[in-house]
């Protein structure tokens, strides 16, 4: 009999690709994580239950325990100028039990139809919503296919025999220790961030994590050696309307390479490529890419 029970972890997610079309020349913030967070929240305002669960879940925690919200925004690459007809595409990833609000989120975007973005409030028209991993259209003019709203599950695939890996930080990675932003990372810090994120998400939004394996891997992570590092701090800030002040979003960019017995860590590294690491992941921070090599 084949045992289909998860070995390392299990978490459902729904990757949505949102395609907008620029209707007039627009100058936007280079990094759109905070801007897209704002327009999604605006679209959801008339869907109170979905808004509270997706955007304000951390406020539901008892005893002030800080928990992650069940979504991630992947903004487009750094770009300030959009011309009429240009496409703006970004991802929204719903996590765990937040998938039950997927149709409400999609319907909110369809109902809005267009969005005014940036300080000059330039108009962008909704063109398509897709299930990103399957590349299937959920909505576009003349088509609505809710059957394409299909959940994915984090892969547990383990790459055997690998002894080298490269980790690239694609958006600012914000990990703090004693209140200060870390400017260098070792492998145990990276794995601790991965395992903590998966543990917190599955505890709040359903799924499974093998906590005994985490204990063993924390010990094993001490023996993974960093062989190169080219990290630097990217200074970035966002304006918070709610707090009426600028908020620091500075974090690390660059790449590192590691060497050692990496096979047990490969499922966790692959999961981190989807879930991001560190703080402000809802705004797209902490996106990484991991390349596993023999």
Tab-separated table of C-alpha atoms in Angstrom:
chain	number	residue	atom	x	y	z
A	1	UNK	CA	0.000	0.000	0.000
A	2	UNK	CA	1.296	3.470	-0.916
A	3	UNK	CA	1.411	5.936	1.970
A	4	UNK	CA	0.257	9.341	0.711
A	5	UNK	CA	0.597	11.065	4.062
A	6	UNK	CA	2.906	14.126	4.002
A	7	UNK	CA	6.409	13.511	5.297
A	8	UNK	CA	7.751	17.047	5.696
A	9	UNK	CA	4.811	19.461	5.504
A	10	UNK	CA	1.543	20.071	3.686
A	11	UNK	CA	-0.063	23.386	2.782
A	12	UNK	CA	-2.564	24.277	0.066
A	13	UNK	CA	-2.156	27.448	-1.953
A	14	UNK	CA	-3.806	29.151	-4.918
A	15	UNK	CA	-1.546	31.162	-7.252
A	16	UNK	CA	-3.487	33.802	-9.177
A	17	UNK	CA	-2.044	35.866	-12.018
A	18	UNK	CA	-3.709	39.263	-12.457
A	19	UNK	CA	-3.222	41.017	-15.809
A	20	UNK	CA	-3.969	44.748	-16.074
A	21	UNK	CA	-3.683	47.016	-19.119
A	22	UNK	CA	-2.464	50.599	-18.792
A	23	UNK	CA	-5.070	53.059	-20.169
A	24	UNK	CA	-2.929	56.230	-20.055
A	25	UNK	CA	0.740	57.111	-19.495
A	26	UNK	CA	1.552	56.507	-15.831
A	27	UNK	CA	4.507	57.007	-13.522
A	28	UNK	CA	4.311	54.564	-10.613
A	29	UNK	CA	6.470	53.640	-7.629
A	30	UNK	CA	9.264	51.361	-8.829
A	31	UNK	CA	8.318	48.677	-6.320
A	32	UNK	CA	4.560	48.081	-6.399
A	33	UNK	CA	4.063	45.702	-3.468
A	34	UNK	CA	2.452	48.296	-1.200
A	35	UNK	CA	0.466	49.884	-4.063
A	36	UNK	CA	-1.027	46.559	-5.159
A	37	UNK	CA	-1.782	45.707	-1.544
A	38	UNK	CA	-3.833	48.896	-1.409
A	39	UNK	CA	-5.877	48.308	-4.564
A	40	UNK	CA	-6.662	44.702	-3.595
A	41	UNK	CA	-7.832	45.866	-0.187
A	42	UNK	CA	-9.962	48.556	-1.818
A	43	UNK	CA	-11.553	45.985	-4.153
A	44	UNK	CA	-12.379	43.724	-1.177
A	45	UNK	CA	-13.984	46.397	1.005
A	46	UNK	CA	-17.516	45.376	0.011
A	47	UNK	CA	-16.741	41.739	0.864
A	48	UNK	CA	-16.356	42.220	4.605
A	49	UNK	CA	-15.837	38.608	5.661
A	50	UNK	CA	-13.208	37.970	2.986
A	51	UNK	CA	-11.494	41.291	3.749
A	52	UNK	CA	-11.256	40.528	7.461
A	53	UNK	CA	-9.945	37.001	6.944
A	54	UNK	CA	-7.419	37.813	4.220
A	55	UNK	CA	-6.241	41.252	5.333
A	56	UNK	CA	-6.802	41.347	9.080
A	57	UNK	CA	-6.259	37.791	10.258
A	58	UNK	CA	-3.300	38.735	12.425
A	59	UNK	CA	-5.644	40.944	14.444
A	60	UNK	CA	-7.730	37.867	15.316
A	61	UNK	CA	-4.885	36.254	17.260
A	62	UNK	CA	-5.388	35.829	20.987
A	63	UNK	CA	-2.874	37.186	23.461
A	64	UNK	CA	-1.243	39.511	20.933
A	65	UNK	CA	0.559	36.644	19.180
A	66	UNK	CA	1.892	37.883	15.853
A	67	UNK	CA	0.735	35.648	13.010
A	68	UNK	CA	1.163	35.955	9.246
A	69	UNK	CA	-1.718	36.913	6.987
A	70	UNK	CA	-2.782	34.178	4.519
A	71	UNK	CA	-1.702	35.772	1.249
A	72	UNK	CA	1.343	36.945	-0.682
A	73	UNK	CA	1.568	39.591	-3.384
A	74	UNK	CA	4.268	39.140	-6.037
A	75	UNK	CA	4.616	42.531	-7.726
A	76	UNK	CA	6.171	42.937	-11.180
A	77	UNK	CA	9.849	43.749	-11.534
A	78	UNK	CA	11.107	47.232	-10.738
A	79	UNK	CA	9.623	49.680	-13.246
A	80	UNK	CA	8.420	53.276	-12.919
A	81	UNK	CA	7.093	54.264	-16.349
A	82	UNK	CA	4.089	52.634	-18.054
A	83	UNK	CA	2.745	53.760	-21.419
A	84	UNK	CA	-0.767	53.354	-22.780
A	85	UNK	CA	-1.279	49.712	-23.781
A	86	UNK	CA	1.481	48.339	-21.557
A	87	UNK	CA	0.679	45.304	-19.424
A	88	UNK	CA	1.054	45.238	-15.651
A	89	UNK	CA	0.917	41.715	-14.276
A	90	UNK	CA	1.305	40.482	-10.720
A	91	UNK	CA	0.539	37.433	-8.606
A	92	UNK	CA	-1.663	36.979	-5.569
A	93	UNK	CA	-1.158	33.718	-3.661
A	94	UNK	CA	-3.839	32.637	-1.196
A	95	UNK	CA	-2.692	30.226	1.514
A	96	UNK	CA	-4.452	27.408	3.352
A	97	UNK	CA	-7.981	28.108	4.570
A	98	UNK	CA	-7.982	31.505	2.818
A	99	UNK	CA	-8.760	29.553	-0.372
A	100	UNK	CA	-12.415	29.484	0.655
A	101	UNK	CA	-12.501	33.209	-0.116
A	102	UNK	CA	-10.930	32.841	-3.563
A	103	UNK	CA	-14.173	33.376	-5.473
A	104	UNK	CA	-15.013	36.448	-3.395
A	105	UNK	CA	-11.584	37.941	-4.184
A	106	UNK	CA	-11.940	37.147	-7.884
A	107	UNK	CA	-15.473	38.548	-8.025
A	108	UNK	CA	-14.317	41.694	-6.236
A	109	UNK	CA	-11.658	42.274	-8.898
A	110	UNK	CA	-14.135	41.579	-11.722
A	111	UNK	CA	-16.702	43.964	-10.210
A	112	UNK	CA	-14.099	46.721	-9.867
A	113	UNK	CA	-13.086	46.260	-13.500
A	114	UNK	CA	-10.464	48.981	-13.451
A	115	UNK	CA	-8.162	50.543	-10.883
A	116	UNK	CA	-6.567	53.956	-10.418
A	117	UNK	CA	-2.967	53.455	-9.405
A	118	UNK	CA	-0.192	55.728	-8.171
A	119	UNK	CA	-0.121	59.285	-6.843
A	120	UNK	CA	-1.588	60.575	-10.127
A	121	UNK	CA	-4.415	57.982	-10.026
A	122	UNK	CA	-3.823	56.593	-13.522
A	123	UNK	CA	-6.306	54.034	-14.804
A	124	UNK	CA	-5.497	50.352	-15.425
A	125	UNK	CA	-8.100	47.987	-16.874
A	126	UNK	CA	-8.510	44.380	-15.705
A	127	UNK	CA	-7.755	42.055	-18.636
A	128	UNK	CA	-7.500	38.557	-17.207
A	129	UNK	CA	-7.292	36.453	-14.041
A	130	UNK	CA	-5.491	33.116	-14.356
A	131	UNK	CA	-4.527	30.133	-12.239
A	132	UNK	CA	-0.809	30.773	-12.539
A	133	UNK	CA	0.661	27.283	-12.158
A	134	UNK	CA	-1.836	25.733	-14.581
A	135	UNK	CA	-1.895	28.777	-16.909
A	136	UNK	CA	-5.684	28.448	-17.101
A	137	UNK	CA	-7.969	31.457	-17.492
A	138	UNK	CA	-10.462	31.955	-14.674
A	139	UNK	CA	-11.850	35.197	-16.077
A	140	UNK	CA	-11.399	37.392	-19.119
A	141	UNK	CA	-13.947	39.341	-21.172
A	142	UNK	CA	-16.534	36.831	-22.359
A	143	UNK	CA	-15.294	33.993	-20.131
A	144	UNK	CA	-15.802	33.026	-16.514
A	145	UNK	CA	-14.508	29.568	-15.573
A	146	UNK	CA	-14.668	29.056	-11.790
A	147	UNK	CA	-13.716	25.395	-12.305
A	148	UNK	CA	-10.191	26.686	-13.032
A	149	UNK	CA	-9.872	27.834	-9.399
A	150	UNK	CA	-7.740	24.833	-8.460
A	151	UNK	CA	-5.587	24.596	-5.347
A	152	UNK	CA	-1.978	23.469	-5.448
A	153	UNK	CA	-0.091	21.727	-2.641
A	154	UNK	CA	3.484	22.535	-1.680
A	155	UNK	CA	5.763	19.956	-3.272
A	156	UNK	CA	7.644	17.650	-0.925
A	157	UNK	CA	10.028	16.544	-3.683
A	158	UNK	CA	13.493	15.829	-2.330
A	159	UNK	CA	16.521	16.125	-4.632
A	160	UNK	CA	18.957	13.381	-3.727
A	161	UNK	CA	22.721	13.665	-3.954
A	162	UNK	CA	22.907	17.448	-4.015
A	163	UNK	CA	25.822	19.091	-2.233
A	164	UNK	CA	25.685	22.663	-3.557
A	165	UNK	CA	23.008	25.300	-3.850
A	166	UNK	CA	22.658	28.937	-4.794
A	167	UNK	CA	20.077	31.177	-3.128
A	168	UNK	CA	19.177	34.456	-4.801
A	169	UNK	CA	17.225	37.148	-2.962
A	170	UNK	CA	14.879	38.611	-5.573
A	171	UNK	CA	13.038	41.144	-3.394
A	172	UNK	CA	14.250	42.727	-0.132
A	173	UNK	CA	14.607	40.081	2.579
A	174	UNK	CA	13.847	41.469	6.025
A	175	UNK	CA	14.985	39.320	8.944
A	176	UNK	CA	15.533	41.115	12.222
A	177	UNK	CA	17.478	40.038	15.286
A	178	UNK	CA	17.326	42.070	18.504
A	179	UNK	CA	15.492	44.760	16.562
A	180	UNK	CA	18.151	45.181	13.880
A	181	UNK	CA	18.066	44.120	10.229
A	182	UNK	CA	20.465	41.251	9.519
A	183	UNK	CA	22.987	42.177	6.830
A	184	UNK	CA	24.571	38.704	6.523
A	185	UNK	CA	22.948	35.297	6.600
A	186	UNK	CA	24.127	31.788	7.355
A	187	UNK	CA	22.294	28.627	6.384
A	188	UNK	CA	20.844	27.949	9.818
A	189	UNK	CA	19.238	31.419	9.817
A	190	UNK	CA	17.678	30.724	6.429
A	191	UNK	CA	16.340	27.329	7.492
A	192	UNK	CA	15.040	28.719	10.784
A	193	UNK	CA	13.106	31.357	8.834
A	194	UNK	CA	11.693	28.741	6.414
A	195	UNK	CA	10.603	26.303	9.132
A	196	UNK	CA	9.112	29.028	11.332
A	197	UNK	CA	7.066	30.399	8.444
A	198	UNK	CA	5.653	27.009	7.476
A	199	UNK	CA	4.944	26.178	11.133
A	200	UNK	CA	3.065	29.436	11.689
A	201	UNK	CA	1.073	29.174	8.452
A	202	UNK	CA	-0.009	25.562	8.998
A	203	UNK	CA	-0.904	26.229	12.635
A	204	UNK	CA	-3.237	29.056	11.639
A	205	UNK	CA	-4.537	28.082	8.198
A	206	UNK	CA	-4.505	24.290	8.126
A	207	UNK	CA	-1.997	21.749	6.918
A	208	UNK	CA	0.814	19.827	8.526
A	209	UNK	CA	4.449	20.270	9.474
A	210	UNK	CA	6.823	17.624	10.817
A	211	UNK	CA	8.153	19.356	13.926
A	212	UNK	CA	10.443	16.448	14.810
A	213	UNK	CA	12.133	16.775	11.439
A	214	UNK	CA	12.642	20.499	12.055
A	215	UNK	CA	14.526	19.728	15.278
A	216	UNK	CA	16.812	17.307	13.446
A	217	UNK	CA	17.345	19.654	10.499
A	218	UNK	CA	18.204	22.581	12.773
A	219	UNK	CA	21.131	20.507	14.019
A	220	UNK	CA	22.100	19.432	10.501
A	221	UNK	CA	21.938	23.042	9.225
A	222	UNK	CA	24.906	23.940	11.406
A	223	UNK	CA	27.094	21.804	9.138
A	224	UNK	CA	26.122	23.563	5.879
A	225	UNK	CA	28.923	25.911	4.873
A	226	UNK	CA	28.550	29.227	3.068
A	227	UNK	CA	30.987	29.313	0.128
A	228	UNK	CA	30.222	32.781	-1.256
A	229	UNK	CA	28.072	35.796	-0.496
A	230	UNK	CA	27.223	38.928	-2.440
A	231	UNK	CA	24.525	40.523	-0.314
A	232	UNK	CA	23.739	44.219	-0.003
A	233	UNK	CA	21.067	46.315	1.669
A	234	UNK	CA	18.395	47.774	-0.596
A	235	UNK	CA	16.941	50.865	1.065
A	236	UNK	CA	13.209	51.096	0.445
A	237	UNK	CA	10.200	52.643	2.135
A	238	UNK	CA	6.436	52.823	1.701
A	239	UNK	CA	3.836	55.329	2.772
A	240	UNK	CA	1.240	53.912	5.139
A	241	UNK	CA	-2.121	55.653	4.781
A	242	UNK	CA	-3.389	53.975	7.945
A	243	UNK	CA	-0.444	55.215	10.018
A	244	UNK	CA	0.008	58.435	8.005
A	245	UNK	CA	3.780	58.049	7.819
A	246	UNK	CA	6.540	56.375	5.843
A	247	UNK	CA	7.483	52.811	6.809
A	248	UNK	CA	10.905	51.250	6.283
A	249	UNK	CA	10.958	48.257	3.917
A	250	UNK	CA	14.717	48.005	3.503
A	251	UNK	CA	16.133	44.509	3.133
A	252	UNK	CA	18.799	42.300	1.622
A	253	UNK	CA	19.260	41.575	-2.069
A	254	UNK	CA	21.953	39.521	-3.795
A	255	UNK	CA	23.012	35.890	-3.819
A	256	UNK	CA	24.781	33.277	-1.701
A	257	UNK	CA	26.108	29.779	-2.309
A	258	UNK	CA	26.240	26.905	0.173
A	259	UNK	CA	27.869	23.486	0.332
A	260	UNK	CA	27.092	20.370	2.343
A	261	UNK	CA	24.579	17.546	2.618
A	262	UNK	CA	21.660	19.523	1.247
A	263	UNK	CA	19.237	16.788	0.128
A	264	UNK	CA	17.117	16.875	3.340
A	265	UNK	CA	16.668	20.642	2.953
A	266	UNK	CA	15.547	20.694	-0.681
A	267	UNK	CA	11.781	20.388	-0.020
A	268	UNK	CA	12.009	23.289	2.429
A	269	UNK	CA	14.011	25.469	0.032
A	270	UNK	CA	11.512	24.795	-2.746
A	271	UNK	CA	8.657	25.739	-0.409
A	272	UNK	CA	10.432	28.987	0.480
A	273	UNK	CA	10.499	29.930	-3.220
A	274	UNK	CA	6.694	30.063	-3.065
A	275	UNK	CA	6.092	31.279	0.490
A	276	UNK	CA	8.881	33.902	0.752
A	277	UNK	CA	10.900	34.534	3.918
A	278	UNK	CA	11.185	37.167	6.627
A	279	UNK	CA	8.935	40.146	7.238
A	280	UNK	CA	6.423	41.928	4.960
A	281	UNK	CA	5.904	38.928	2.690
A	282	UNK	CA	2.351	40.153	2.004
A	283	UNK	CA	3.950	43.056	0.112
A	284	UNK	CA	6.211	40.719	-1.854
A	285	UNK	CA	9.327	41.037	0.316
A	286	UNK	CA	11.539	37.998	0.879
A	287	UNK	CA	11.032	36.310	-2.492
A	288	UNK	CA	13.906	33.901	-3.186
A	289	UNK	CA	15.062	31.510	-5.871
A	290	UNK	CA	16.998	28.378	-4.935
A	291	UNK	CA	19.079	26.471	-7.489
A	292	UNK	CA	20.056	22.973	-6.332
A	293	UNK	CA	23.226	21.419	-7.789
A	294	UNK	CA	25.078	18.121	-7.425
